[in-house]
Amino acid sequence: MKSPLPADGEKIGHFVSAAPFDPLSIETLNTEQKDYYLASQKRLMWWKFKLHKVAVGCAIFLGIMYVSVLFSEFLAPYNLNNRHIRHIYQPPQSVHLFHEGEFIGPFVYDTTYGLDMETLKREYPEDRSHIYKLKFFCEGDSYQFWGLFEANRHLFCVDKPGTVFLLGTDRLGRDMLSRIIYGTRISLTIGLIGVAISFVLGLVIGGLAGYYGGWVDLVVQRIIEVLQSIPSIPLWLAIAAIIPVNWSPVLVYFAISIVLALLDWTGLARAVRSKLLSLREEDYVLAAELQGASPQRIIGRHLIPGFMSHLIASATLTIPNMILGETALSFLGLGLRPPVTSWGVLLNEAQNINVVVIYPWLIIPVIPVVLVILAFNFMGDGLRDAADPYS
Amino acid sequence: MTTDLASEPILQREHVPVAGRDLLRVENLSIAIKTHKFELNVVKNASFRVPAGKTVALVGESGSGKSIIAQAIMGILPGAARITSGSILFRDPAMDQLEFDHAAERPDGIYMQSMRGSRISMIFQEPMTSLSPIHKVGDQIEEALTLHHKVSRKEARQTTIEMLGRVGFPDPARAYDMYSMELSGGLRQRAMIAMALICRPALLIADEPTTALDVTVQAQVLGLLKRAQQFLNMSMLLITHDLGVVANMADEVVVIYHGNILESGDVRTIFKEPGHPYTRALMAAVPDLATPCDERLKALREVDHVVPDMLYARERPKGDGPLLSVSHVSKTYKVRESSWLSSSSKPFLALDDVSLKVRRGECLGIVGESGCGKSTLSKLIMRALTADNGDITFHGAKGDIDVMTAKGEALKTYRRCAQFVFQDPFGSLTPRATILNLLMEPLEIHGIGTAQSRRKMAGDLVRMVGLDETVLNRYPHSFSGGQRQRISIARSLALAPELLICDEPVSALDVSVQAQILNLLNALRREIGLTMLFISHNLAVVRYIADRIAVMRKGRIVEIADRDSLFANPIHPYTQALLNAVPNTDPDSPLDFSVPDMEIQDVEMLWEEKYRCWSMPSPDTRLREVSDRHWVLSNA
């Protein structure tokens, strides 16, 4: 019979394919498969992460944010504490390209100061007679770059006496954009220090609970439950209140990260514990045990590599909590205090609803908070999906 | 089965298939699966048919594409797979002369939805996970009916109970209100079959329906499927790799390998005069109860092995007493039964007063169905569990070790002398370690050799199991099941143990790979004089490899004898039942499906009184020697 398929409803004949039998064909791999099967775990994770386009975009965004932390002085048009007493509560200036129908390139108009005598509101109408072109890599306020040398180059600025306040100014006439750029430095790094501490705490405490089980597990579980049941803001307030007022801003900064970390390890400890419990049931752990491996070896060689990637992914998801915690504490005036500048400290200015109604640009530091937290969450999701490349 | 189902309104609608027309014709079907790196053609130009009222078996190894063809017919292909060409023509007798092409229909369209579970239904391999644990069995079966037919509640319940009775539930009305966890594996598979048959499908796709079941249950379920097919006049597409099942069930056979159909024909033709070299190799590779035990099996893929010198040179125990003696060992598990008011635990006796001796250099086989305690026994011997009472003593080259109480150095020495091969080659290798790390690990733990000599040893070990030294840098996920099991064996032999315990080492592997592993184990055993404890539920496999065989049931050894004596003259009724339930690959000697098909609660009642050791325990229950070295459990 020529075909394996007999005619409709006919009796079946005997079909034997002419194809030879190659016993190894099912085991031989083509080059792409070989590539895939020979890849290490890290490479597989990278391939899987790359598929998650949003996560990759967020990772790039966060990368840019963190790199910017190194160059805050250069990126900000003005210095952190440079006051412009003639420009108090000035609203954001807009960048124009065309002046009277003619293309000029990016420039801002001059502003004049006036007081609305009815509302007593400061007003800064544009004075269209003067234009100030934006200049790039220009000289402006001088600063100590990385504490190493004096510099005065900025990414952009305008000639004096013109001003460029793209996000407006605050109560003391300081440029909001510059302050947000400087605030990024503190707000983004406080999360990392906090997460590093809570990572260690979570790993050790969760690991002990998961590996020893029994009463250790019981005690740890109850402590976690108690910690998680306390309303977080009052607890922060209580602990933050302990920090002596006369400490230097840097010390306060570390103290705040430790406070946040001390309360944040619980989620991670739970993740470690449950992962350990489930991995302990795997055959390969029993196999190592039956070879005579010691507990340290089993944990170090067989268990931890199995869930490290998960841990990193879940740690990424806790960084936003840290950032939010710092923002909340500083907003309430109990976290960082001026002259240290973080996004939370900036938002402290926007506590008064009257101020926010009249000078709405003071609330702008919320935008970077939201963006960074969303980015961390999306990236964490992508990492978590990639963490188990074999599924 | 005397009830006249014709009186049932739902089941009355009979559609007689049109003569001269196949029910299902798959023509030139190709399916590709896309991964993010490459697209694989998993089915290549496959054509076959399923005639009305007949059974067609699709036979192939894992990865041959047989399950994906079934998914394509049902319209449930996974998202990564797509049909690249061909057609799947289904002619439902209930739809007159119409013909639908399932390759062209939308999988979520009205036609496919009304077809799935109603005119074509499917039963899966794993009865443990196919039923929802939170709904009553009856409700789940009834749902399949009410989804496709307008029936009153009462009518639906009536039909469901009727169907439960038909698939062999002893008390169908009670079974309706039970939950799946209250049922045994065999009963769950029956419930699945009831669910698949409740709408009287024209085609039943059975994907490895009995692979997860014990042999005696398998025989009953196969009998049930055969009767249901005759009664409902339906066709069946049977997907399996078990040639014994094929020979007993199929009318036509289609052999598929790597996505290509290599042979098809009448069942008798295929088994009597297989035409394609692959079919012939497949048949020769599977041991059955008639395979000569001293010949090598003809594996599809032979493995050359080179035994490293250090395995020859290892210390061997002196004297000729037993290597391992297990005496009067019992083990109970506590089964927690908790309600929201109280929790109590009732003990479950997994091993009951088991004694056996393993002689030096022999291979002792342990056979039994799931839950008989064979794995518990192996774990006790490996000290992965501790027995309630009894003694286990290992008489090794380094003196006697009391396995149950050994600690510290003594336990470490024991670990070096006794090694274990797991059933599941996918779970027993750490996924994040390279093969080199895996093979060097036992040597590192026991401080054997230097870093350099360990590396060399790892190379010797992979060559011993027929792999190339280049695999050392690869990760376990890049190997097939058979290759992984070979790596497991290599690892277990790294310490040159005196005793090797293999717990179902070939059950998770394809039949085509089984022969390769069995040959390897057999050769290693002969060449280095290894003592082995080989645990399996497959009688043919145990018969091939073991010198002496112990049969276990419900925590006890019921019969223990030399291989030839046991197979020539099985005495205990349980051993006889096991032997009779093994399907033969000869279509001319089919299984006896006339045995009572009810899941009999107390099968012991059919036995001679002196063998009823569980229902009628007596202080005199013990193994008795009936002939030379042939012991049988009895009360008198």
PDB file of C-alpha atoms in Angstrom, chain A residues 1 3-51 275 279 281-294 297-298 301-310 386-391, chain B residues 20-22 25-27 36-40 46-49 61-64 91 99 251-253 257-258 261-266 269-270 273-278 281 300-301 379 382-384 412 415-416 418-420 422-424 427-433 437-438 440-442 444-446 473-475 477-480 483 486 491 495 513 516:
ATOM      1  CA  MET A   1       0.000   0.000   0.000  1.00  0.00           C
ATOM      2  CA  SER A   3      -0.364   5.568   1.644  1.00  0.00           C
ATOM      3  CA  PRO A   4      -1.109   4.942   5.304  1.00  0.00           C
ATOM      4  CA  LEU A   5      -4.637   6.167   4.569  1.00  0.00           C
ATOM      5  CA  PRO A   6      -6.943   3.626   2.901  1.00  0.00           C
ATOM      6  CA  ALA A   7      -9.804   4.832   0.714  1.00  0.00           C
ATOM      7  CA  ASP A   8     -12.899   5.950   2.566  1.00  0.00           C
ATOM      8  CA  GLY A   9     -14.484   3.019   4.396  1.00  0.00           C
ATOM      9  CA  GLU A  10     -12.213   0.466   2.732  1.00  0.00           C
ATOM     10  CA  LYS A  11     -10.442  -2.323   4.540  1.00  0.00           C
ATOM     11  CA  ILE A  12      -6.990  -1.237   5.668  1.00  0.00           C
ATOM     12  CA  GLY A  13      -3.994  -2.657   3.881  1.00  0.00           C
ATOM     13  CA  HIS A  14      -0.463  -2.829   5.196  1.00  0.00           C
ATOM     14  CA  PHE A  15       1.465   0.408   4.794  1.00  0.00           C
ATOM     15  CA  VAL A  16       5.177   0.445   5.450  1.00  0.00           C
ATOM     16  CA  SER A  17       6.927   3.750   5.092  1.00  0.00           C
ATOM     17  CA  ALA A  18      10.008   3.824   2.931  1.00  0.00           C
ATOM     18  CA  ALA A  19      11.657   6.190   5.384  1.00  0.00           C
ATOM     19  CA  PRO A  20      14.615   4.561   7.108  1.00  0.00           C
ATOM     20  CA  PHE A  21      14.655   4.229  10.873  1.00  0.00           C
ATOM     21  CA  ASP A  22      17.295   6.404  12.425  1.00  0.00           C
ATOM     22  CA  PRO A  23      17.254   5.509  16.110  1.00  0.00           C
ATOM     23  CA  LEU A  24      19.158   8.632  17.030  1.00  0.00           C
ATOM     24  CA  SER A  25      17.119  11.175  15.073  1.00  0.00           C
ATOM     25  CA  ILE A  26      14.903  11.862  18.064  1.00  0.00           C
ATOM     26  CA  GLU A  27      17.913  12.566  20.247  1.00  0.00           C
ATOM     27  CA  THR A  28      19.986  14.624  17.835  1.00  0.00           C
ATOM     28  CA  LEU A  29      19.451  18.339  18.064  1.00  0.00           C
ATOM     29  CA  ASN A  30      19.599  20.993  15.396  1.00  0.00           C
ATOM     30  CA  THR A  31      21.884  23.942  16.041  1.00  0.00           C
ATOM     31  CA  GLU A  32      19.198  26.155  17.534  1.00  0.00           C
ATOM     32  CA  GLN A  33      18.067  23.419  19.886  1.00  0.00           C
ATOM     33  CA  LYS A  34      21.662  22.737  20.813  1.00  0.00           C
ATOM     34  CA  ASP A  35      22.065  26.389  21.620  1.00  0.00           C
ATOM     35  CA  TYR A  36      19.054  26.218  23.853  1.00  0.00           C
ATOM     36  CA  TYR A  37      19.841  22.960  25.570  1.00  0.00           C
ATOM     37  CA  LEU A  38      23.458  23.745  26.220  1.00  0.00           C
ATOM     38  CA  ALA A  39      22.682  27.125  27.687  1.00  0.00           C
ATOM     39  CA  SER A  40      23.313  27.728  31.359  1.00  0.00           C
ATOM     40  CA  GLN A  41      20.538  28.746  33.637  1.00  0.00           C
ATOM     41  CA  LYS A  42      21.506  32.415  33.638  1.00  0.00           C
ATOM     42  CA  ARG A  43      21.337  32.523  29.872  1.00  0.00           C
ATOM     43  CA  LEU A  44      17.910  30.852  29.829  1.00  0.00           C
ATOM     44  CA  MET A  45      16.672  33.407  32.334  1.00  0.00           C
ATOM     45  CA  TRP A  46      17.973  36.241  30.202  1.00  0.00           C
ATOM     46  CA  TRP A  47      16.208  34.863  27.116  1.00  0.00           C
ATOM     47  CA  LYS A  48      12.985  34.595  29.014  1.00  0.00           C
ATOM     48  CA  PHE A  49      13.310  38.043  30.545  1.00  0.00           C
ATOM     49  CA  LYS A  50      13.922  39.546  27.120  1.00  0.00           C
ATOM     50  CA  LEU A  51      10.529  38.304  25.989  1.00  0.00           C
ATOM     51  CA  LYS A 275      10.288  27.803  49.016  1.00  0.00           C
ATOM     52  CA  LEU A 279      12.285  22.259  47.675  1.00  0.00           C
ATOM     53  CA  GLU A 281      10.550  17.499  49.181  1.00  0.00           C
ATOM     54  CA  GLU A 282      12.341  17.264  45.839  1.00  0.00           C
ATOM     55  CA  ASP A 283      13.943  13.976  44.893  1.00  0.00           C
ATOM     56  CA  TYR A 284      17.307  15.588  44.274  1.00  0.00           C
ATOM     57  CA  VAL A 285      17.535  16.725  47.879  1.00  0.00           C
ATOM     58  CA  LEU A 286      16.818  13.195  49.055  1.00  0.00           C
ATOM     59  CA  ALA A 287      19.404  11.984  46.541  1.00  0.00           C
ATOM     60  CA  ALA A 288      22.036  14.232  48.096  1.00  0.00           C
ATOM     61  CA  GLU A 289      21.023  13.099  51.558  1.00  0.00           C
ATOM     62  CA  LEU A 290      21.373   9.463  50.542  1.00  0.00           C
ATOM     63  CA  GLN A 291      24.868  10.191  49.286  1.00  0.00           C
ATOM     64  CA  GLY A 292      25.707  11.294  52.798  1.00  0.00           C
ATOM     65  CA  ALA A 293      25.738  15.055  52.205  1.00  0.00           C
ATOM     66  CA  SER A 294      25.691  17.252  55.289  1.00  0.00           C
ATOM     67  CA  ARG A 297      26.064  21.127  51.782  1.00  0.00           C
ATOM     68  CA  ILE A 298      22.452  20.421  50.938  1.00  0.00           C
ATOM     69  CA  ARG A 301      24.653  23.401  46.899  1.00  0.00           C
ATOM     70  CA  HIS A 302      21.126  22.194  46.263  1.00  0.00           C
ATOM     71  CA  LEU A 303      18.597  24.441  47.934  1.00  0.00           C
ATOM     72  CA  ILE A 304      19.899  28.003  47.708  1.00  0.00           C
ATOM     73  CA  PRO A 305      20.809  27.907  44.002  1.00  0.00           C
ATOM     74  CA  GLY A 306      17.301  26.622  43.423  1.00  0.00           C
ATOM     75  CA  PHE A 307      15.576  29.640  44.843  1.00  0.00           C
ATOM     76  CA  MET A 308      18.091  32.479  44.669  1.00  0.00           C
ATOM     77  CA  SER A 309      16.606  33.767  41.445  1.00  0.00           C
ATOM     78  CA  HIS A 310      13.154  33.812  43.017  1.00  0.00           C
ATOM     79  CA  ALA A 386      12.150  34.502  34.168  1.00  0.00           C
ATOM     80  CA  ALA A 387      13.384  33.101  37.483  1.00  0.00           C
ATOM     81  CA  ASP A 388      12.128  29.632  36.667  1.00  0.00           C
ATOM     82  CA  PRO A 389      13.273  29.028  33.128  1.00  0.00           C
ATOM     83  CA  TYR A 390      12.423  25.327  33.222  1.00  0.00           C
ATOM     84  CA  SER A 391       8.700  25.752  33.730  1.00  0.00           C
TER      85      SER A 391
ATOM     86  CA  GLY B  20     -18.622   2.894   3.693  1.00  0.00           C
ATOM     87  CA  ARG B  21     -17.498   6.084   5.424  1.00  0.00           C
ATOM     88  CA  ASP B  22     -14.781   6.498   8.002  1.00  0.00           C
ATOM     89  CA  ARG B  25      -9.949  10.939   8.493  1.00  0.00           C
ATOM     90  CA  VAL B  26      -6.721  12.759   9.224  1.00  0.00           C
ATOM     91  CA  GLU B  27      -5.126  13.755   5.936  1.00  0.00           C
ATOM     92  CA  HIS B  36      11.013  31.567  21.293  1.00  0.00           C
ATOM     93  CA  LYS B  37      14.148  30.298  19.614  1.00  0.00           C
ATOM     94  CA  PHE B  38      12.957  27.927  16.927  1.00  0.00           C
ATOM     95  CA  GLU B  39       9.995  26.287  15.281  1.00  0.00           C
ATOM     96  CA  LEU B  40       9.808  22.498  15.434  1.00  0.00           C
ATOM     97  CA  ALA B  46       0.500  12.346   9.016  1.00  0.00           C
ATOM     98  CA  SER B  47      -2.465  10.485   7.554  1.00  0.00           C
ATOM     99  CA  PHE B  48      -4.648   7.887   9.204  1.00  0.00           C
ATOM    100  CA  ARG B  49      -8.293   7.122   9.767  1.00  0.00           C
ATOM    101  CA  GLU B  61       7.463   6.936  22.075  1.00  0.00           C
ATOM    102  CA  SER B  62       7.190  10.152  23.978  1.00  0.00           C
ATOM    103  CA  GLY B  63       7.957  13.072  21.720  1.00  0.00           C
ATOM    104  CA  SER B  64       6.614  11.230  18.683  1.00  0.00           C
ATOM    105  CA  ARG B  91     -18.196  12.857   9.996  1.00  0.00           C
ATOM    106  CA  GLU B  99     -18.359  16.695   7.293  1.00  0.00           C
ATOM    107  CA  ASP B 251      -8.360  -3.311  15.405  1.00  0.00           C
ATOM    108  CA  GLU B 252      -5.915  -1.189  13.453  1.00  0.00           C
ATOM    109  CA  VAL B 253      -2.494   0.090  14.449  1.00  0.00           C
ATOM    110  CA  TYR B 257       7.983   7.985  15.198  1.00  0.00           C
ATOM    111  CA  HIS B 258       9.311  11.526  15.382  1.00  0.00           C
ATOM    112  CA  ILE B 261       3.841   7.645  10.325  1.00  0.00           C
ATOM    113  CA  LEU B 262       6.056   4.679   9.643  1.00  0.00           C
ATOM    114  CA  GLU B 263       3.618   1.828   9.448  1.00  0.00           C
ATOM    115  CA  SER B 264      -0.087   1.170   9.586  1.00  0.00           C
ATOM    116  CA  GLY B 265      -2.274  -1.840   9.170  1.00  0.00           C
ATOM    117  CA  ASP B 266      -4.486  -4.421  10.723  1.00  0.00           C
ATOM    118  CA  THR B 269      -0.556  -7.873  10.379  1.00  0.00           C
ATOM    119  CA  ILE B 270       1.418  -5.420  12.481  1.00  0.00           C
ATOM    120  CA  GLU B 273       4.673  -9.430  10.243  1.00  0.00           C
ATOM    121  CA  PRO B 274       5.899  -5.985  11.227  1.00  0.00           C
ATOM    122  CA  GLY B 275       7.276  -4.348   8.112  1.00  0.00           C
ATOM    123  CA  HIS B 276       9.227  -1.324   9.222  1.00  0.00           C
ATOM    124  CA  PRO B 277      12.567  -1.712  11.025  1.00  0.00           C
ATOM    125  CA  TYR B 278      11.315   0.649  13.735  1.00  0.00           C
ATOM    126  CA  ALA B 281      12.874  -2.943  16.901  1.00  0.00           C
ATOM    127  CA  LEU B 300      16.647   0.482  19.971  1.00  0.00           C
ATOM    128  CA  ARG B 301      19.678   2.518  20.831  1.00  0.00           C
ATOM    129  CA  LYS B 379      13.431   3.927  51.932  1.00  0.00           C
ATOM    130  CA  MET B 382      18.309   3.456  52.725  1.00  0.00           C
ATOM    131  CA  ARG B 383      17.582   5.039  56.125  1.00  0.00           C
ATOM    132  CA  ALA B 384      15.514   7.771  54.510  1.00  0.00           C
ATOM    133  CA  LYS B 412      28.418   7.768  56.391  1.00  0.00           C
ATOM    134  CA  ARG B 415      25.886   5.617  52.638  1.00  0.00           C
ATOM    135  CA  ARG B 416      29.074   4.781  50.787  1.00  0.00           C
ATOM    136  CA  ALA B 418      24.509   1.365  49.634  1.00  0.00           C
ATOM    137  CA  GLN B 419      23.239   3.618  46.842  1.00  0.00           C
ATOM    138  CA  PHE B 420      19.889   4.393  45.341  1.00  0.00           C
ATOM    139  CA  PHE B 422      15.288   6.966  41.750  1.00  0.00           C
ATOM    140  CA  GLN B 423      12.239   6.386  39.616  1.00  0.00           C
ATOM    141  CA  ASP B 424      11.956   9.895  38.253  1.00  0.00           C
ATOM    142  CA  GLY B 427      13.412  15.110  39.704  1.00  0.00           C
ATOM    143  CA  SER B 428      16.471  13.380  41.042  1.00  0.00           C
ATOM    144  CA  LEU B 429      19.159  15.520  39.374  1.00  0.00           C
ATOM    145  CA  THR B 430      19.655  19.026  40.745  1.00  0.00           C
ATOM    146  CA  PRO B 431      18.632  21.282  37.841  1.00  0.00           C
ATOM    147  CA  ARG B 432      21.209  23.989  38.593  1.00  0.00           C
ATOM    148  CA  ALA B 433      24.269  21.735  38.666  1.00  0.00           C
ATOM    149  CA  ASN B 437      29.276  18.682  39.590  1.00  0.00           C
ATOM    150  CA  LEU B 438      26.660  15.989  40.015  1.00  0.00           C
ATOM    151  CA  MET B 440      31.890  14.630  41.522  1.00  0.00           C
ATOM    152  CA  GLU B 441      29.629  15.390  44.445  1.00  0.00           C
ATOM    153  CA  PRO B 442      29.555  11.919  46.058  1.00  0.00           C
ATOM    154  CA  GLU B 444      33.686  15.184  47.400  1.00  0.00           C
ATOM    155  CA  ILE B 445      31.328  14.285  50.215  1.00  0.00           C
ATOM    156  CA  HIS B 446      33.310  11.204  51.081  1.00  0.00           C
ATOM    157  CA  ASN B 473      29.533  20.669  31.129  1.00  0.00           C
ATOM    158  CA  ARG B 474      25.858  20.399  30.280  1.00  0.00           C
ATOM    159  CA  TYR B 475      22.884  20.824  32.583  1.00  0.00           C
ATOM    160  CA  HIS B 477      17.563  19.824  31.350  1.00  0.00           C
ATOM    161  CA  SER B 478      19.347  19.165  28.076  1.00  0.00           C
ATOM    162  CA  PHE B 479      19.028  15.382  28.300  1.00  0.00           C
ATOM    163  CA  SER B 480      16.225  12.976  27.468  1.00  0.00           C
ATOM    164  CA  GLN B 483      20.046   9.787  29.246  1.00  0.00           C
ATOM    165  CA  ARG B 486      21.934   6.774  32.810  1.00  0.00           C
ATOM    166  CA  ARG B 491      26.210   8.883  39.991  1.00  0.00           C
ATOM    167  CA  LEU B 495      31.180   5.465  45.259  1.00  0.00           C
ATOM    168  CA  VAL B 513      14.578   3.196  26.412  1.00  0.00           C
ATOM    169  CA  GLN B 516      18.781   0.103  27.115  1.00  0.00           C
TER     170      GLN B 516
END
